[in-house]
Amino acid sequence: MLQVNFDGGFAEELIYNLLQTLRSLFGIIAHQVGGTSFWNLLYCSPAKMDRYKIIKEVGDGTFGSVWRAINKQSGEVVAIKKMKRKYYSWEECINLREVKSLRKMNHPNIVKLKEVIRENDILYFVFEYMECNLYQLMKDRGKLFSDAEVRNWCFQVFQALAYMHQRGYFHRDLKPENLLVTKDLIKVADFGLARETCSQPPYTEYVSTRWYRAPEVLLQSSIYDSAVDMWAMGAIMAELFTLRPLFPGSSEADEIYKICSVIGSPDQNSWVQGLQLANAIKYQFPQFASVPLSVLIPSASDDAIDLITSLCSWDPRKRPTAAEALQHPFFQSCFYVPPSLRTRTGAPRTTPSGVRGALEQKSAKKYSGTLSGPKSASFSSAKVHPSTTGAQRKLEMDNLEANKTNKSVKSYSKQPRYRPPARNSPSSIDTGRATRVVSDTTEKLAQITFGSGRQPAKQQPPPPMKAGGWHGHSGLLLGRSNEISSGRSYSRKVVG
Ligand SMILES: Nc1ncnc2c1ncn2[C@@H]1O[C@H](COP(=O)(O)OP(=O)(O)OP(=O)(O)O)[C@@H](O)[C@H]1O
């Protein structure tokens, strides 16, 4: 039996290397980061997966299915991710990006990997359990989230990102499904794609979910960095306000098209490198003027709009870093309580405020929790549904595509409250998750631009807003009311 324990904490590379040696000597792999006892590192559980009672499936992703389970000894509820492919050696497991990156991270807003078990060539990750993901919350939501709720979540996620980016990692696949929520606590999950910033570009393959994919990645830049996470956060923030994806492209080319139609086409001023990237792959941007995000996201405050606007900048260098985002006025009312204060009874929420908190965060070595000022709604009543990532959302996409062909404009009232087109369509050009090679996509983008019959809009004015729907845009239709009107018509037709 082979088992790796992760109780979180600081990386002990020395111990790790020693363990690697011991493993080869004794045929044991045991590895722990900042754990409780050195001897624990060599711990070999006699019971392995028997120690867990499996309750039910809570998610089905591309690489693994996730199950709610209970540790029979401790009674602790955990999430166990059972990987779909087989692992015939520990070498393979230990080298997985998910393991490599998670073992180096200990933050209250990053989902904790508790242990790794390999049994019968099947690999299991045991994580702390979270009630649901952000996508599920949005899907089941009857009314819009408040500014305070969005603020609370984003503040925490930006803290996780600041921590992660500072340590030289970026996530690369941020999306609502990878943000796990328990009550008002949110954690970043799924580090399957996390990459060390010091790892050497060019990055020739990229896997991420299209709707949150940064333009530089869409345009096949081989050098990108943590700014891709900031772009994704801009898109996610907008979606939290509207309950609709901001850039729901149905292909990579359509993704760029959607982005252009919202933030306006890039030019020499906004992103000269982008023009070069496009030129290199013979891609021609459709010409759009930008639409004020305040029009598309009417329920968001001015501060929120300002932050989303800067996050969704064409030029990665113009996007704020996570640490900078934490200092944005949108988070002015947020509080970061350092661990030293939090351990005392009734840890005050009064100090320090967002900016100070963010600054303190830089110096803090370890975190024991995060809080934000405005009390957000409790989600304890939120239903837990199996995630609709992967296959299920692919089905949604397939349905959407089928519907699109038959009928371009659908009545929103006839649709479920939250049914955006799915992200992952393995049958399409862009699988959204499958590993792709640069040249493939380059060719496809070029083909689509010049050969698909799509007419790039020539300095088109933004499509008019209509009461009840903005036909031609990606589908942001929400009025100022916090309630979602059921009478709106909603166009799913992708322009072009
Ligand atoms: N710790 C957890 N607690 C509760 N649910 C979880 C946990 N981890 C994952 N899940 C659920 O399982 C789903 C899939 O998990 P995950 O994203 O890790 O798998 P994946 O195969 O990498 O998926 P993807 O297709 O997004 O890459 C998540 O969206 C979430 O709903």
Short mmCIF file of C-alpha atoms and ligand atoms in Angstrom, two decimals:
data_model
loop_
_atom_site.label_atom_id
_atom_site.label_comp_id
_atom_site.label_asym_id
_atom_site.label_seq_id
_atom_site.Cartn_x
_atom_site.Cartn_y
_atom_site.Cartn_z
CA MET A 1 0.00 0.00 0.00
CA LEU A 2 1.27 3.37 -0.86
CA GLN A 3 0.03 6.52 0.55
CA VAL A 4 1.01 10.14 0.67
CA ASN A 5 -0.15 12.33 3.51
CA PHE A 6 -0.59 16.05 3.14
CA ASP A 7 -1.45 17.93 6.20
CA GLY A 8 -0.58 21.24 4.62
CA GLY A 9 2.09 23.70 5.59
CA PHE A 10 5.48 24.73 4.42
CA ALA A 11 7.36 22.70 1.86
CA GLU A 12 10.23 20.72 3.21
CA GLU A 13 12.18 19.97 0.13
CA LEU A 14 14.96 18.38 2.07
CA ILE A 15 12.66 15.90 3.72
CA TYR A 16 10.98 15.35 0.43
CA ASN A 17 14.25 14.46 -1.23
CA LEU A 18 15.17 12.21 1.67
CA LEU A 19 11.86 10.48 1.31
CA GLN A 20 12.43 9.98 -2.34
CA THR A 21 15.61 8.18 -1.44
CA LEU A 22 13.96 6.14 1.30
CA ARG A 23 11.19 5.28 -1.08
CA SER A 24 13.59 3.78 -3.52
CA LEU A 25 15.32 1.95 -0.70
CA PHE A 26 12.27 0.55 0.99
CA GLY A 27 9.77 0.66 -1.78
CA ILE A 28 7.72 3.14 0.12
CA ILE A 29 6.51 6.46 -0.96
CA ALA A 30 5.41 8.72 1.75
CA HIS A 31 5.47 12.38 1.50
CA GLN A 32 4.22 15.17 3.62
CA VAL A 33 4.50 18.90 3.43
CA GLY A 34 4.86 20.63 6.74
CA GLY A 35 3.26 17.74 8.47
CA THR A 36 2.94 16.87 12.09
CA SER A 37 5.60 14.28 12.43
CA PHE A 38 8.52 13.10 10.45
CA TRP A 39 7.66 9.47 11.06
CA ASN A 40 4.25 10.15 9.71
CA LEU A 41 5.94 10.70 6.42
CA LEU A 42 6.68 7.05 6.24
CA TYR A 43 3.26 6.08 7.34
CA CYS A 44 1.68 3.28 5.46
CA SER A 45 -1.98 2.86 6.16
CA PRO A 46 -3.07 -0.75 6.30
CA ALA A 47 -6.54 0.10 5.22
CA LYS A 48 -6.15 2.54 2.33
CA MET A 49 -9.44 3.33 0.68
CA ASP A 50 -11.22 1.09 3.17
CA ARG A 51 -10.78 3.86 5.64
CA TYR A 52 -13.34 5.89 3.75
CA LYS A 53 -17.01 5.34 3.38
CA ILE A 54 -18.14 6.64 0.01
CA ILE A 55 -21.38 8.58 0.18
CA LYS A 56 -22.19 9.92 -3.26
CA GLU A 57 -20.78 11.44 -6.41
CA VAL A 58 -20.61 15.22 -6.28
CA GLY A 59 -18.74 16.03 -9.43
CA ASP A 60 -17.58 14.59 -12.69
CA GLY A 61 -14.70 16.41 -14.30
CA THR A 62 -12.55 15.74 -17.27
CA PHE A 63 -9.87 13.95 -15.33
CA GLY A 64 -11.70 12.48 -12.43
CA SER A 65 -14.97 11.93 -10.66
CA VAL A 66 -15.36 13.45 -7.23
CA TRP A 67 -17.11 11.69 -4.36
CA ARG A 68 -18.29 12.77 -0.98
CA ALA A 69 -16.92 10.38 1.61
CA ILE A 70 -16.40 10.00 5.32
CA ASN A 71 -13.23 9.03 7.06
CA LYS A 72 -14.43 6.12 9.18
CA GLN A 73 -11.83 6.74 11.85
CA SER A 74 -12.20 10.46 12.34
CA GLY A 75 -15.72 11.00 11.02
CA GLU A 76 -14.38 13.78 8.84
CA VAL A 77 -16.25 14.46 5.63
CA VAL A 78 -13.92 14.60 2.64
CA ALA A 79 -14.06 14.83 -1.13
CA ILE A 80 -12.29 12.05 -2.94
CA LYS A 81 -11.28 12.59 -6.53
CA LYS A 82 -10.85 9.32 -8.34
CA MET A 83 -8.71 9.86 -11.40
CA LYS A 84 -10.00 8.40 -14.62
CA ARG A 85 -6.76 7.16 -16.06
CA LYS A 86 -4.65 4.55 -14.39
CA TYR A 87 -1.36 5.19 -12.69
CA TYR A 88 1.06 2.32 -12.76
CA SER A 89 3.78 3.88 -10.64
CA TRP A 90 4.14 6.45 -7.91
CA GLU A 91 6.54 8.40 -10.05
CA GLU A 92 3.70 9.31 -12.34
CA CYS A 93 1.49 10.40 -9.47
CA ILE A 94 4.03 12.49 -7.69
CA ASN A 95 4.83 14.31 -10.90
CA LEU A 96 1.25 15.30 -11.52
CA ARG A 97 0.84 19.04 -11.63
CA GLU A 98 -2.01 18.85 -9.16
CA VAL A 99 0.21 17.18 -6.59
CA LYS A 100 3.24 19.29 -7.29
CA SER A 101 1.43 22.58 -6.98
CA LEU A 102 -0.94 21.74 -4.16
CA ARG A 103 1.76 20.35 -1.94
CA LYS A 104 3.38 23.75 -1.95
CA MET A 105 0.29 25.66 -0.99
CA ASN A 106 -1.31 26.26 2.33
CA HIS A 107 -3.96 28.93 2.25
CA PRO A 108 -7.48 29.07 3.65
CA ASN A 109 -8.84 29.88 0.20
CA ILE A 110 -7.10 27.04 -1.57
CA VAL A 111 -8.73 23.67 -1.23
CA LYS A 112 -6.57 21.44 0.89
CA LEU A 113 -5.20 18.18 -0.41
CA LYS A 114 -5.16 15.85 2.57
CA GLU A 115 -3.70 12.73 1.09
CA VAL A 116 -3.03 10.82 -2.07
CA ILE A 117 -3.72 7.13 -2.33
CA ARG A 118 -2.85 4.75 -5.09
CA GLU A 119 -4.64 1.47 -4.98
CA ASN A 120 -4.92 -1.07 -7.76
CA ASP A 121 -3.33 1.45 -10.10
CA ILE A 122 -6.12 3.87 -9.38
CA LEU A 123 -5.18 7.24 -8.01
CA TYR A 124 -7.32 8.99 -5.41
CA PHE A 125 -6.93 12.52 -4.11
CA VAL A 126 -8.49 13.16 -0.73
CA PHE A 127 -9.49 16.80 -0.33
CA GLU A 128 -11.25 18.75 2.33
CA TYR A 129 -14.93 18.78 1.45
CA MET A 130 -16.77 21.83 0.17
CA GLU A 131 -20.52 22.11 -0.17
CA CYS A 132 -20.84 23.19 -3.77
CA ASN A 133 -19.21 25.19 -6.53
CA LEU A 134 -19.98 28.67 -7.79
CA TYR A 135 -21.53 27.42 -10.98
CA GLN A 136 -24.04 25.39 -9.01
CA LEU A 137 -24.87 28.41 -6.89
CA MET A 138 -25.48 30.53 -9.98
CA LYS A 139 -27.45 27.84 -11.71
CA ASP A 140 -29.89 27.50 -8.85
CA ARG A 141 -30.11 31.16 -8.14
CA GLY A 142 -33.47 32.92 -8.48
CA LYS A 143 -32.22 36.45 -8.00
CA LEU A 144 -28.99 38.25 -8.58
CA PHE A 145 -26.18 38.21 -6.06
CA SER A 146 -25.58 41.45 -4.25
CA ASP A 147 -22.46 43.53 -4.56
CA ALA A 148 -21.52 42.40 -1.06
CA GLU A 149 -21.78 38.72 -1.92
CA VAL A 150 -19.68 39.11 -5.04
CA ARG A 151 -17.21 41.20 -3.10
CA ASN A 152 -16.88 38.61 -0.37
CA TRP A 153 -16.15 35.79 -2.78
CA CYS A 154 -13.83 37.75 -5.00
CA PHE A 155 -11.86 39.15 -2.10
CA GLN A 156 -11.13 35.64 -0.94
CA VAL A 157 -10.28 34.35 -4.39
CA PHE A 158 -7.93 37.26 -5.01
CA GLN A 159 -6.21 36.49 -1.75
CA ALA A 160 -5.72 32.90 -2.85
CA LEU A 161 -4.40 34.12 -6.20
CA ALA A 162 -2.09 36.67 -4.63
CA TYR A 163 -0.69 33.92 -2.47
CA MET A 164 -0.35 31.51 -5.35
CA HIS A 165 1.09 34.00 -7.83
CA GLN A 166 3.52 35.25 -5.26
CA ARG A 167 4.79 31.71 -4.92
CA GLY A 168 5.30 31.44 -8.60
CA TYR A 169 2.21 29.51 -9.62
CA PHE A 170 -0.72 30.39 -11.75
CA HIS A 171 -3.89 28.36 -12.02
CA ARG A 172 -4.74 28.56 -15.75
CA ASP A 173 -8.21 27.10 -15.43
CA LEU A 174 -10.18 29.38 -13.19
CA LYS A 175 -13.89 29.03 -13.76
CA PRO A 176 -16.97 28.96 -11.53
CA GLU A 177 -16.81 25.16 -11.27
CA ASN A 178 -13.35 25.39 -9.78
CA LEU A 179 -14.36 27.82 -7.08
CA LEU A 180 -15.79 25.78 -4.23
CA VAL A 181 -18.09 27.27 -1.65
CA THR A 182 -19.10 26.36 1.87
CA LYS A 183 -21.34 29.00 3.39
CA ASP A 184 -19.51 32.27 2.79
CA LEU A 185 -16.12 30.68 2.45
CA ILE A 186 -14.75 30.11 -1.03
CA LYS A 187 -11.72 28.12 -2.12
CA VAL A 188 -9.85 27.64 -5.34
CA ALA A 189 -9.76 24.03 -6.50
CA ASP A 190 -8.54 21.92 -9.39
CA PHE A 191 -4.88 22.52 -9.75
CA GLY A 192 -4.57 20.07 -12.59
CA LEU A 193 -3.31 22.82 -14.84
CA ALA A 194 -1.40 24.95 -12.42
CA ARG A 195 1.96 25.87 -13.76
CA GLU A 196 5.02 27.29 -12.17
CA THR A 197 5.78 30.71 -13.53
CA CYS A 198 9.42 29.80 -13.53
CA SER A 199 8.75 26.84 -15.77
CA GLN A 200 10.09 27.53 -19.18
CA PRO A 201 7.96 28.97 -21.92
CA PRO A 202 7.07 28.45 -24.67
CA TYR A 203 3.97 26.66 -23.45
CA THR A 204 3.00 24.67 -26.45
CA GLU A 205 -0.19 23.22 -25.13
CA TYR A 206 -2.90 24.82 -23.17
CA VAL A 207 -5.90 23.44 -21.54
CA SER A 208 -8.52 25.69 -20.12
CA THR A 209 -12.13 26.49 -20.38
CA ARG A 210 -12.82 28.69 -23.32
CA TRP A 211 -15.17 31.22 -21.75
CA TYR A 212 -12.55 32.29 -19.25
CA ARG A 213 -9.58 31.97 -21.52
CA ALA A 214 -7.41 35.04 -21.86
CA PRO A 215 -6.97 36.61 -25.31
CA GLU A 216 -3.23 36.03 -25.36
CA VAL A 217 -3.89 32.33 -24.95
CA LEU A 218 -6.62 32.35 -27.57
CA LEU A 219 -4.14 34.00 -29.90
CA GLN A 220 -1.61 31.30 -29.18
CA SER A 221 0.97 33.33 -27.38
CA SER A 222 3.59 30.94 -26.15
CA ILE A 223 4.46 33.22 -23.29
CA TYR A 224 1.78 33.98 -20.79
CA ASP A 225 1.66 34.34 -17.07
CA SER A 226 -0.51 34.85 -14.03
CA ALA A 227 -2.41 37.57 -15.86
CA VAL A 228 -4.44 34.77 -17.48
CA ASP A 229 -5.96 34.14 -14.04
CA MET A 230 -6.82 37.80 -13.72
CA TRP A 231 -8.65 37.76 -17.03
CA ALA A 232 -10.62 34.74 -15.89
CA MET A 233 -11.52 36.52 -12.68
CA GLY A 234 -12.87 39.48 -14.64
CA ALA A 235 -15.13 37.15 -16.60
CA ILE A 236 -16.18 35.30 -13.45
CA MET A 237 -16.92 38.52 -11.57
CA ALA A 238 -19.14 39.72 -14.39
CA GLU A 239 -20.91 36.37 -14.46
CA LEU A 240 -21.53 36.52 -10.73
CA PHE A 241 -23.38 39.79 -11.24
CA THR A 242 -25.45 38.74 -14.24
CA LEU A 243 -25.60 34.96 -13.82
CA ARG A 244 -24.61 34.77 -17.46
CA PRO A 245 -21.17 34.19 -18.92
CA LEU A 246 -19.65 37.39 -20.25
CA PHE A 247 -17.89 35.79 -23.23
CA PRO A 248 -19.71 32.56 -24.07
CA GLY A 249 -17.85 31.73 -27.26
CA SER A 250 -18.84 28.56 -29.05
CA SER A 251 -15.39 28.13 -30.55
CA GLU A 252 -12.05 29.82 -30.13
CA ALA A 253 -12.71 32.19 -33.00
CA ASP A 254 -16.14 32.94 -31.64
CA GLU A 255 -14.61 33.53 -28.23
CA ILE A 256 -12.42 36.29 -29.63
CA TYR A 257 -15.39 37.61 -31.53
CA LYS A 258 -17.43 37.78 -28.34
CA ILE A 259 -14.63 39.53 -26.51
CA CYS A 260 -14.30 42.10 -29.28
CA SER A 261 -18.03 42.71 -29.23
CA VAL A 262 -17.91 43.55 -25.55
CA ILE A 263 -14.62 45.30 -24.85
CA GLY A 264 -14.07 46.56 -28.38
CA SER A 265 -11.43 45.37 -30.80
CA PRO A 266 -7.83 45.86 -29.79
CA ASP A 267 -5.76 48.56 -31.45
CA GLN A 268 -2.25 49.94 -31.28
CA ASN A 269 -3.07 51.71 -28.06
CA SER A 270 -4.78 48.94 -26.20
CA TRP A 271 -2.66 45.94 -27.20
CA VAL A 272 0.02 46.21 -29.79
CA GLN A 273 1.37 42.73 -28.99
CA GLY A 274 -2.08 41.32 -29.61
CA LEU A 275 -2.08 42.75 -33.11
CA GLN A 276 1.29 41.13 -33.68
CA LEU A 277 0.06 37.81 -32.36
CA ALA A 278 -2.97 37.98 -34.61
CA ASN A 279 -0.80 38.93 -37.52
CA ALA A 280 1.47 35.98 -36.89
CA ILE A 281 -1.41 33.56 -37.25
CA LYS A 282 -3.09 35.58 -39.98
CA TYR A 283 -6.04 36.32 -37.84
CA GLN A 284 -8.05 39.43 -38.38
CA PHE A 285 -9.98 40.88 -35.49
CA PRO A 286 -13.60 41.72 -36.15
CA GLN A 287 -14.08 45.43 -35.69
CA PHE A 288 -16.22 46.47 -32.77
CA ALA A 289 -16.46 49.46 -30.53
CA SER A 290 -16.60 48.68 -26.85
CA VAL A 291 -19.83 48.57 -24.91
CA PRO A 292 -19.78 50.10 -21.44
CA LEU A 293 -19.76 47.23 -18.98
CA SER A 294 -22.14 49.21 -16.80
CA VAL A 295 -24.72 48.66 -19.52
CA LEU A 296 -24.08 44.95 -19.64
CA ILE A 297 -23.78 44.51 -15.90
CA PRO A 298 -26.30 46.95 -14.55
CA SER A 299 -26.47 45.45 -11.08
CA ALA A 300 -22.78 46.02 -10.40
CA SER A 301 -21.54 49.07 -8.55
CA ASP A 302 -19.25 51.55 -10.26
CA ASP A 303 -16.31 50.15 -8.35
CA ALA A 304 -17.12 46.62 -9.45
CA ILE A 305 -17.42 47.76 -13.07
CA ASP A 306 -14.11 49.53 -12.83
CA LEU A 307 -12.40 46.42 -11.49
CA ILE A 308 -13.96 44.10 -14.07
CA THR A 309 -12.99 46.54 -16.82
CA SER A 310 -9.36 46.52 -15.78
CA LEU A 311 -9.29 42.76 -15.28
CA CYS A 312 -10.69 42.30 -18.77
CA SER A 313 -8.00 44.37 -20.44
CA TRP A 314 -6.69 43.06 -23.72
CA ASP A 315 -3.14 43.68 -22.69
CA PRO A 316 -2.11 41.29 -19.88
CA ARG A 317 0.25 43.93 -18.56
CA LYS A 318 -2.62 46.33 -18.05
CA ARG A 319 -4.54 43.92 -15.88
CA PRO A 320 -4.04 44.39 -12.15
CA THR A 321 -2.18 41.73 -10.27
CA ALA A 322 -4.11 39.86 -7.59
CA ALA A 323 -2.39 41.91 -4.90
CA GLU A 324 -3.35 45.09 -6.71
CA ALA A 325 -6.91 43.93 -7.17
CA LEU A 326 -7.18 43.47 -3.41
CA GLN A 327 -6.40 47.12 -3.03
CA HIS A 328 -9.09 48.22 -5.45
CA PRO A 329 -11.81 50.47 -4.00
CA PHE A 330 -14.31 47.67 -4.65
CA PHE A 331 -12.75 45.90 -1.68
CA GLN A 332 -12.49 48.95 0.50
CA SER A 333 -14.97 47.58 3.00
CA CYS A 334 -13.31 44.18 3.16
CA PHE A 335 -11.36 43.07 6.13
CA TYR A 336 -8.44 40.82 6.36
CA VAL A 337 -7.90 39.47 9.82
CA PRO A 338 -4.39 38.21 10.35
CA PRO A 339 -4.03 34.83 12.01
CA SER A 340 -2.48 36.31 15.12
CA LEU A 341 -5.65 38.23 15.84
CA ARG A 342 -7.99 35.54 14.69
CA THR A 343 -6.87 32.99 17.22
CA ARG A 344 -7.91 35.26 20.03
CA THR A 345 -11.49 35.08 21.17
CA GLY A 346 -13.90 36.91 18.95
CA ALA A 347 -11.27 37.99 16.51
CA PRO A 348 -12.07 41.57 15.67
CA ARG A 349 -13.25 42.34 12.21
CA THR A 350 -12.32 45.92 12.58
CA THR A 351 -8.72 45.77 11.50
CA PRO A 352 -7.18 45.91 9.13
CA SER A 353 -9.24 46.98 6.19
CA GLY A 354 -8.85 45.72 2.66
CA VAL A 355 -5.79 47.66 1.65
CA ARG A 356 -3.97 47.11 4.87
CA GLY A 357 -5.10 43.55 4.86
CA ALA A 358 -3.76 43.00 1.44
CA LEU A 359 -0.48 44.50 2.44
CA GLU A 360 -0.28 42.45 5.57
CA GLN A 361 -1.05 39.45 3.51
CA LYS A 362 2.21 39.93 1.70
CA SER A 363 4.16 39.51 4.86
CA ALA A 364 2.02 36.83 6.40
CA LYS A 365 3.60 33.41 6.12
CA LYS A 366 0.57 31.40 6.91
CA TYR A 367 -3.13 32.03 6.89
CA SER A 368 -5.75 30.62 9.06
CA GLY A 369 -8.80 32.17 7.50
CA THR A 370 -10.21 35.11 5.68
CA LEU A 371 -13.12 37.29 6.37
CA SER A 372 -14.72 40.08 4.56
CA GLY A 373 -16.55 42.98 6.01
CA PRO A 374 -20.05 42.98 4.60
CA LYS A 375 -21.81 39.94 5.83
CA SER A 376 -22.88 37.98 2.86
CA ALA A 377 -25.79 35.65 2.68
CA SER A 378 -25.36 32.22 4.08
CA PHE A 379 -25.41 29.44 1.57
CA SER A 380 -25.97 26.69 3.99
CA SER A 381 -29.27 26.00 2.31
CA ALA A 382 -27.69 25.73 -1.09
CA LYS A 383 -28.42 22.42 -2.66
CA VAL A 384 -25.50 20.27 -3.54
CA HIS A 385 -25.75 18.92 -7.01
CA PRO A 386 -23.32 16.91 -8.94
CA SER A 387 -21.23 19.32 -10.87
CA THR A 388 -22.15 19.78 -14.45
CA THR A 389 -18.65 20.20 -15.64
CA GLY A 390 -17.31 18.08 -18.43
CA ALA A 391 -19.76 15.78 -20.08
CA GLN A 392 -22.91 17.36 -18.75
CA ARG A 393 -22.00 20.84 -19.82
CA LYS A 394 -20.93 19.45 -23.14
CA LEU A 395 -24.46 18.19 -23.54
CA GLU A 396 -25.76 21.65 -22.82
CA MET A 397 -23.50 22.95 -25.53
CA ASP A 398 -24.64 20.34 -27.96
CA ASN A 399 -28.23 21.24 -27.25
CA LEU A 400 -27.44 24.85 -27.68
CA GLU A 401 -25.74 24.31 -30.97
CA ALA A 402 -28.69 22.27 -32.18
CA ASN A 403 -31.11 24.94 -31.07
CA LYS A 404 -29.05 27.61 -32.68
CA THR A 405 -29.40 26.00 -36.04
CA ASN A 406 -33.14 25.74 -35.76
CA LYS A 407 -33.97 28.91 -34.03
CA SER A 408 -31.73 31.78 -33.35
CA VAL A 409 -33.80 33.61 -30.80
CA LYS A 410 -35.28 31.74 -27.91
CA SER A 411 -37.60 32.84 -25.26
CA TYR A 412 -35.60 33.20 -22.11
CA SER A 413 -38.66 32.48 -20.04
CA LYS A 414 -38.74 28.99 -21.44
CA GLN A 415 -35.24 28.25 -20.37
CA PRO A 416 -33.94 27.28 -17.01
CA ARG A 417 -32.76 30.21 -14.99
CA TYR A 418 -29.14 29.55 -15.67
CA ARG A 419 -28.36 27.57 -18.73
CA PRO A 420 -25.41 29.05 -20.48
CA PRO A 421 -23.92 27.25 -23.38
CA ALA A 422 -21.52 24.64 -22.19
CA ARG A 423 -17.82 25.08 -22.33
CA ASN A 424 -16.54 21.78 -23.34
CA SER A 425 -17.42 20.42 -26.66
CA PRO A 426 -15.02 17.71 -27.61
CA SER A 427 -16.69 17.40 -30.94
CA SER A 428 -16.02 20.97 -31.83
CA ILE A 429 -12.80 22.53 -32.94
CA ASP A 430 -11.94 23.43 -29.44
CA THR A 431 -12.61 20.85 -26.84
CA GLY A 432 -12.20 23.33 -24.08
CA ARG A 433 -10.28 20.78 -22.09
CA ALA A 434 -8.31 18.65 -24.45
CA THR A 435 -4.69 19.31 -24.95
CA ARG A 436 -4.16 21.11 -28.14
CA VAL A 437 -1.20 21.99 -30.20
CA VAL A 438 -0.55 25.54 -31.22
CA SER A 439 -0.46 24.98 -34.91
CA ASP A 440 -3.86 23.26 -34.95
CA THR A 441 -5.63 26.16 -33.46
CA THR A 442 -3.68 28.69 -35.40
CA GLU A 443 -4.81 27.10 -38.57
CA LYS A 444 -8.39 26.92 -37.38
CA LEU A 445 -8.50 30.50 -36.29
CA ALA A 446 -7.13 31.61 -39.61
CA GLN A 447 -9.56 29.41 -41.48
CA ILE A 448 -12.50 30.65 -39.56
CA THR A 449 -11.55 34.24 -40.01
CA PHE A 450 -11.12 34.08 -43.72
CA GLY A 451 -12.96 31.07 -44.85
CA SER A 452 -16.10 30.60 -42.85
CA GLY A 453 -18.15 33.27 -44.49
CA ARG A 454 -18.29 35.26 -41.31
CA GLN A 455 -18.33 38.92 -42.11
CA PRO A 456 -16.25 40.81 -39.65
CA ALA A 457 -18.28 43.76 -38.58
CA LYS A 458 -16.89 46.99 -39.94
CA GLN A 459 -16.91 49.51 -37.15
CA GLN A 460 -20.30 48.34 -36.14
CA PRO A 461 -21.93 50.31 -33.43
CA PRO A 462 -22.72 48.23 -30.40
CA PRO A 463 -25.91 46.27 -30.88
CA PRO A 464 -28.83 48.17 -29.46
CA MET A 465 -30.14 47.30 -26.07
CA LYS A 466 -33.71 46.24 -26.24
CA ALA A 467 -36.08 46.00 -23.40
CA GLY A 468 -35.84 42.40 -22.50
CA GLY A 469 -32.89 41.45 -24.56
CA TRP A 470 -29.86 42.45 -26.45
CA HIS A 471 -29.89 40.42 -29.57
CA GLY A 472 -26.61 39.89 -31.15
CA HIS A 473 -24.50 40.11 -28.06
CA SER A 474 -23.36 37.29 -25.90
CA GLY A 475 -26.54 37.44 -23.98
CA LEU A 476 -26.31 39.74 -21.03
CA LEU A 477 -29.82 40.78 -20.50
CA LEU A 478 -30.31 41.69 -16.96
CA GLY A 479 -32.19 44.73 -15.96
CA ARG A 480 -31.51 46.84 -12.96
CA SER A 481 -33.83 44.85 -10.83
CA ASN A 482 -32.28 42.30 -8.61
CA GLU A 483 -34.88 39.83 -9.74
CA ILE A 484 -34.45 37.97 -12.95
CA SER A 485 -37.35 38.76 -15.18
CA SER A 486 -38.87 35.71 -16.68
CA GLY A 487 -40.31 37.59 -19.58
CA ARG A 488 -37.10 38.56 -21.26
CA SER A 489 -36.31 37.18 -24.60
CA TYR A 490 -32.79 35.94 -24.87
CA SER A 491 -30.79 35.47 -27.94
CA ARG A 492 -28.44 32.57 -27.98
CA LYS A 493 -27.47 33.23 -31.52
CA VAL A 494 -23.84 33.92 -31.86
CA VAL A 495 -23.17 36.87 -34.04
CA GLY A 496 -21.71 35.76 -37.29
N1 LIG B 1 -13.08 19.35 -2.43
C1 LIG B 1 -14.26 19.25 -3.04
N2 LIG B 1 -15.40 19.29 -2.33
C2 LIG B 1 -16.59 19.18 -2.96
N3 LIG B 1 -16.74 19.08 -4.29
C3 LIG B 1 -15.64 19.04 -5.05
C4 LIG B 1 -14.33 19.11 -4.47
N4 LIG B 1 -13.43 19.07 -5.46
C5 LIG B 1 -14.12 18.97 -6.60
N5 LIG B 1 -15.45 18.95 -6.37
C6 LIG B 1 -16.53 18.89 -7.36
O1 LIG B 1 -16.13 18.10 -8.45
C7 LIG B 1 -16.09 18.88 -9.65
C8 LIG B 1 -14.96 18.42 -10.53
O2 LIG B 1 -13.74 18.52 -9.80
P1 LIG B 1 -12.38 18.89 -10.50
O3 LIG B 1 -12.56 20.21 -11.19
O4 LIG B 1 -11.30 18.81 -9.51
O5 LIG B 1 -12.22 17.73 -11.53
P2 LIG B 1 -11.58 17.78 -12.96
O6 LIG B 1 -11.65 16.42 -13.55
O7 LIG B 1 -10.23 18.39 -12.87
O8 LIG B 1 -12.57 18.75 -13.68
P3 LIG B 1 -12.37 19.73 -14.88
O9 LIG B 1 -13.18 19.14 -15.98
O10 LIG B 1 -12.93 21.03 -14.38
O11 LIG B 1 -10.92 19.81 -15.13
C9 LIG B 1 -15.98 20.34 -9.17
O12 LIG B 1 -16.53 21.24 -10.08
C10 LIG B 1 -16.76 20.30 -7.88
O13 LIG B 1 -18.13 20.49 -8.11
#
